[in-house]
Short mmCIF file of C-alpha atoms in Angstrom, two decimals:
data_model
loop_
_atom_site.label_atom_id
_atom_site.label_comp_id
_atom_site.label_asym_id
_atom_site.label_seq_id
_atom_site.Cartn_x
_atom_site.Cartn_y
_atom_site.Cartn_z
CA GLY A 3 -27.31 9.34 -16.34
CA ALA A 4 -24.67 8.97 -13.72
CA VAL A 5 -24.43 11.49 -10.93
CA VAL A 6 -21.35 13.41 -9.94
CA SER A 7 -21.76 15.65 -6.94
CA GLN A 8 -19.50 18.57 -6.22
CA HIS A 9 -19.40 20.42 -2.91
CA PRO A 10 -19.60 23.21 -2.09
CA SER A 11 -21.44 24.93 -4.93
CA TRP A 12 -19.90 28.23 -3.96
CA VAL A 13 -17.43 29.45 -1.40
CA ILE A 14 -16.01 32.79 -0.37
CA CYS A 15 -12.73 32.83 1.47
CA LYS A 16 -10.16 35.31 2.67
CA SER A 17 -6.89 35.72 0.87
CA GLY A 18 -4.23 33.42 2.30
CA THR A 19 -6.58 30.71 3.48
CA SER A 20 -7.09 27.27 1.96
CA VAL A 21 -10.25 25.89 0.45
CA LYS A 22 -11.18 22.26 -0.18
CA ILE A 23 -13.58 21.21 -2.92
CA GLU A 24 -15.02 17.71 -3.01
CA CYS A 25 -16.06 15.68 -6.04
CA ARG A 26 -18.03 12.49 -5.51
CA SER A 27 -19.33 9.91 -7.95
CA LEU A 28 -22.58 8.84 -6.36
CA ASP A 29 -23.54 5.75 -8.33
CA PHE A 30 -20.36 4.42 -9.85
CA GLN A 31 -16.73 3.91 -9.01
CA ALA A 32 -14.50 6.40 -10.74
CA THR A 33 -10.95 5.31 -11.28
CA THR A 34 -10.17 8.62 -12.91
CA MET A 35 -11.40 12.10 -12.10
CA PHE A 36 -10.54 15.38 -13.77
CA TRP A 37 -10.40 18.92 -12.45
CA TYR A 38 -11.11 21.89 -14.66
CA ARG A 39 -11.05 25.62 -14.25
CA GLN A 40 -13.31 27.98 -16.14
CA PHE A 41 -13.07 31.75 -16.33
CA PRO A 42 -16.11 33.82 -17.35
CA LYS A 43 -17.11 33.34 -20.96
CA GLN A 44 -14.20 31.00 -21.55
CA SER A 45 -13.81 27.32 -22.19
CA LEU A 46 -13.01 24.70 -19.57
CA MET A 47 -9.30 24.29 -19.01
CA LEU A 48 -8.00 20.99 -17.69
CA MET A 49 -5.95 21.46 -14.53
CA ALA A 50 -5.13 17.90 -13.55
CA THR A 51 -6.05 14.26 -13.86
CA SER A 52 -6.37 12.32 -10.65
CA ASN A 53 -6.19 8.55 -10.49
CA GLU A 54 -7.33 6.62 -7.45
CA GLY A 55 -4.44 5.60 -5.28
CA SER A 56 -1.75 7.49 -7.18
CA LYS A 57 -0.45 10.99 -7.65
CA ALA A 58 -2.33 13.40 -9.83
CA THR A 59 -1.01 14.43 -13.21
CA TYR A 60 -0.96 18.19 -13.60
CA GLU A 61 -1.21 20.11 -16.84
CA GLN A 62 1.56 22.45 -17.82
CA GLY A 63 1.44 25.70 -15.92
CA VAL A 64 -0.66 24.38 -13.03
CA GLU A 65 1.13 24.58 -9.68
CA LYS A 66 0.81 21.23 -7.97
CA ASP A 67 1.77 22.68 -4.59
CA LYS A 68 -0.98 25.24 -4.85
CA PHE A 69 -3.71 22.96 -6.16
CA LEU A 70 -3.51 19.80 -4.07
CA ILE A 71 -5.45 16.85 -5.38
CA ASN A 72 -6.27 13.76 -3.40
CA HIS A 73 -8.10 10.76 -4.87
CA ALA A 74 -8.16 8.48 -1.87
CA SER A 75 -11.15 6.38 -2.84
CA LEU A 76 -13.00 5.30 -5.96
CA THR A 77 -15.81 7.73 -5.25
CA LEU A 78 -14.07 10.82 -3.92
CA SER A 79 -11.50 13.27 -5.18
CA THR A 80 -10.69 16.54 -3.49
CA LEU A 81 -9.07 19.72 -4.76
CA THR A 82 -7.51 21.99 -2.16
CA VAL A 83 -6.59 25.51 -3.20
CA THR A 84 -3.83 26.47 -0.79
CA SER A 85 -3.03 30.03 0.23
CA ALA A 86 -5.74 31.31 -2.04
CA HIS A 87 -5.39 34.69 -3.71
CA PRO A 88 -7.93 36.81 -5.58
CA GLU A 89 -6.55 35.60 -8.91
CA ASP A 90 -7.58 32.07 -7.92
CA SER A 91 -11.19 33.16 -8.02
CA SER A 92 -12.82 31.05 -10.69
CA PHE A 93 -15.31 28.31 -11.44
CA TYR A 94 -13.88 24.87 -10.70
CA ILE A 95 -15.49 21.80 -12.24
CA CYS A 96 -14.73 18.14 -11.73
CA SER A 97 -15.61 15.20 -13.90
CA ALA A 98 -15.57 11.51 -13.09
CA ARG A 99 -15.09 8.69 -15.57
CA ARG A 100 -16.86 5.37 -15.37
CA PRO A 101 -14.67 2.26 -15.60
CA LEU A 102 -14.13 0.35 -18.82
CA PRO A 103 -15.77 -0.58 -21.07
CA ASP A 104 -18.10 2.40 -20.59
CA SER A 105 -15.54 5.11 -19.82
CA GLU A 106 -18.11 7.87 -20.17
CA ALA A 107 -17.32 10.94 -18.08
CA PHE A 108 -19.82 13.06 -16.18
CA PHE A 109 -19.36 16.56 -14.81
CA GLY A 110 -20.10 17.89 -11.37
CA GLN A 111 -22.17 21.01 -10.94
CA GLY A 112 -19.13 23.17 -10.35
CA THR A 113 -17.84 25.30 -7.48
CA ARG A 114 -17.67 29.08 -7.65
CA LEU A 115 -14.65 30.21 -5.62
CA THR A 116 -14.33 33.86 -4.67
CA VAL A 117 -11.23 34.97 -2.82
CA VAL A 118 -11.51 38.35 -1.13
CA LYS B 27 -2.67 22.41 -33.46
CA ASN B 28 -5.88 20.75 -32.31
CA GLN B 29 -8.61 23.33 -32.10
CA VAL B 30 -12.37 23.54 -31.79
CA GLU B 31 -14.07 26.73 -32.87
CA GLN B 32 -17.70 27.52 -32.33
CA SER B 33 -20.00 30.07 -33.88
CA PRO B 34 -21.76 32.24 -33.24
CA GLN B 35 -20.24 33.35 -29.96
CA SER B 36 -23.70 34.33 -28.75
CA LEU B 37 -27.22 34.15 -30.07
CA ILE B 38 -30.61 35.54 -29.10
CA ILE B 39 -33.78 33.93 -30.36
CA LEU B 40 -37.45 34.08 -29.54
CA GLU B 41 -39.19 31.27 -27.74
CA GLY B 42 -40.53 28.66 -30.14
CA LYS B 43 -38.00 29.40 -32.87
CA ASN B 44 -35.36 27.02 -34.15
CA CYS B 45 -31.64 27.66 -34.22
CA THR B 46 -28.43 26.02 -35.34
CA LEU B 47 -25.06 26.24 -33.65
CA GLN B 48 -21.84 25.50 -35.49
CA CYS B 49 -18.64 23.74 -34.53
CA ASN B 50 -15.52 23.52 -36.70
CA TYR B 51 -12.60 21.44 -35.57
CA THR B 52 -9.08 20.67 -36.71
CA VAL B 53 -8.67 17.62 -34.47
CA SER B 54 -7.70 14.66 -36.60
CA PRO B 55 -8.04 11.80 -36.17
CA PHE B 56 -10.65 11.89 -33.46
CA SER B 57 -12.62 9.37 -31.45
CA ASN B 58 -15.83 11.27 -30.84
CA LEU B 59 -17.48 14.65 -30.80
CA ARG B 60 -19.83 15.71 -28.04
CA TRP B 61 -22.21 18.55 -27.46
CA TYR B 62 -22.78 19.72 -23.92
CA LYS B 63 -25.27 22.16 -22.41
CA GLN B 64 -23.94 24.30 -19.58
CA ASP B 65 -26.38 26.36 -17.56
CA THR B 66 -24.95 29.44 -15.87
CA GLY B 67 -23.08 28.45 -12.73
CA ARG B 68 -23.45 24.74 -13.40
CA GLY B 69 -21.36 21.94 -14.83
CA PRO B 70 -21.80 20.76 -18.43
CA VAL B 71 -24.41 18.12 -19.19
CA SER B 72 -24.02 15.81 -22.18
CA LEU B 73 -26.54 16.22 -24.99
CA THR B 74 -25.13 14.04 -27.75
CA ILE B 75 -22.04 12.03 -28.54
CA MET B 76 -21.05 10.92 -32.04
CA THR B 77 -18.19 8.83 -33.32
CA PHE B 78 -16.47 9.80 -36.54
CA SER B 79 -18.66 7.32 -38.47
CA GLU B 80 -21.96 8.81 -37.34
CA ASN B 81 -23.69 11.59 -39.23
CA THR B 82 -26.50 12.53 -36.89
CA LYS B 83 -27.67 11.98 -33.36
CA SER B 84 -30.84 13.24 -31.72
CA ASN B 85 -31.80 13.84 -28.13
CA GLY B 86 -35.31 15.19 -27.91
CA ARG B 87 -35.38 18.65 -29.46
CA TYR B 88 -31.61 18.58 -29.94
CA THR B 89 -30.16 17.14 -33.14
CA ALA B 90 -26.44 17.04 -33.79
CA THR B 91 -24.90 16.45 -37.20
CA LEU B 92 -21.36 15.60 -38.13
CA ASP B 93 -19.48 15.91 -41.40
CA ALA B 94 -16.10 14.30 -40.89
CA ASP B 95 -14.95 15.31 -44.37
CA THR B 96 -15.37 19.03 -43.76
CA LYS B 97 -14.69 18.69 -40.03
CA GLN B 98 -17.89 20.42 -39.11
CA SER B 99 -20.65 19.67 -36.65
CA SER B 100 -23.86 21.46 -35.89
CA LEU B 101 -26.39 21.38 -33.11
CA HIS B 102 -29.96 22.15 -34.11
CA ILE B 103 -32.50 23.11 -31.49
CA THR B 104 -36.13 22.97 -32.49
CA ALA B 105 -39.04 24.76 -30.88
CA SER B 106 -36.79 26.53 -28.40
CA GLN B 107 -37.86 26.98 -24.81
CA LEU B 108 -36.80 29.51 -22.21
CA SER B 109 -34.95 26.71 -20.42
CA ASP B 110 -32.72 26.28 -23.46
CA SER B 111 -30.92 29.48 -22.46
CA ALA B 112 -27.42 28.25 -21.70
CA SER B 113 -23.96 27.82 -23.18
CA TYR B 114 -23.53 24.99 -25.66
CA ILE B 115 -20.09 23.49 -25.83
CA CYS B 116 -18.61 21.34 -28.58
CA VAL B 117 -15.95 18.91 -27.34
CA VAL B 118 -13.71 16.67 -29.44
CA THR B 119 -11.71 13.70 -28.16
CA PRO B 120 -8.55 13.07 -30.18
CA GLU B 121 -8.11 9.47 -31.17
CA GLU B 122 -4.77 9.13 -29.46
CA GLY B 123 -5.90 10.67 -26.21
CA GLY B 124 -8.14 9.74 -23.35
CA TYR B 125 -10.44 12.02 -21.50
CA ASN B 126 -7.54 14.14 -20.37
CA LYS B 127 -7.09 15.17 -23.98
CA LEU B 128 -10.55 16.59 -24.54
CA ILE B 129 -10.49 19.67 -26.75
CA PHE B 130 -13.17 22.14 -25.70
CA GLY B 131 -14.73 24.84 -27.80
CA ALA B 132 -15.37 28.21 -26.19
CA GLY B 133 -19.10 27.64 -26.44
CA THR B 134 -22.09 29.49 -27.87
CA ARG B 135 -24.19 31.43 -25.39
CA LEU B 136 -27.82 31.08 -26.31
CA ALA B 137 -30.51 33.33 -24.88
CA VAL B 138 -34.14 32.44 -25.54
CA HIS B 139 -36.49 35.36 -25.00
CA PRO B 140 -40.26 35.17 -24.52
#
């Protein structure tokens, strides 16, 4: 299957700092990528949809100024958690969708963010 | 409201045994139903995908079934292995939505013991 690489796998940062998470589609061009958040023992919650070359679409309740998404190329989307706080600690997962007619989406391996 | 409910919440079985995980959904109409395996600390990996017209789909020791009339799906794992220990997530795509409308179940946490 297709490969979506997420980096880093885990990160620990101090409260108030910013953290950038990268999501790359390694063997296909992804016009659309998705960012999810997952708390322990809970389901994935969609945060935002990022489309290459345009602004991301955020789900209700997700602060766009806090979770900055950039999808500057067809193989890379980044999520920056700005001014991180302990409550931002979570598991962040990206997925990338192959272009039509396939449109199948593949998930990255996730990033464990711990804010101390 | 579109919902996907999975049962049991968690399950412990012995290595070599079979098990069946359940998924009930209220999403209608829907495009497809997927089962994912998520290892601890990893992203989900697709096991099967079925459209509303399919009744069963197999992937090795994993067999998914779908009953669109009762809005139920199951994932059967045969001859379980220790590496099957993971969360199994049922995901439904509403017909009117794209991938940003995926409805995720909370998952079933399976533990396979030797």
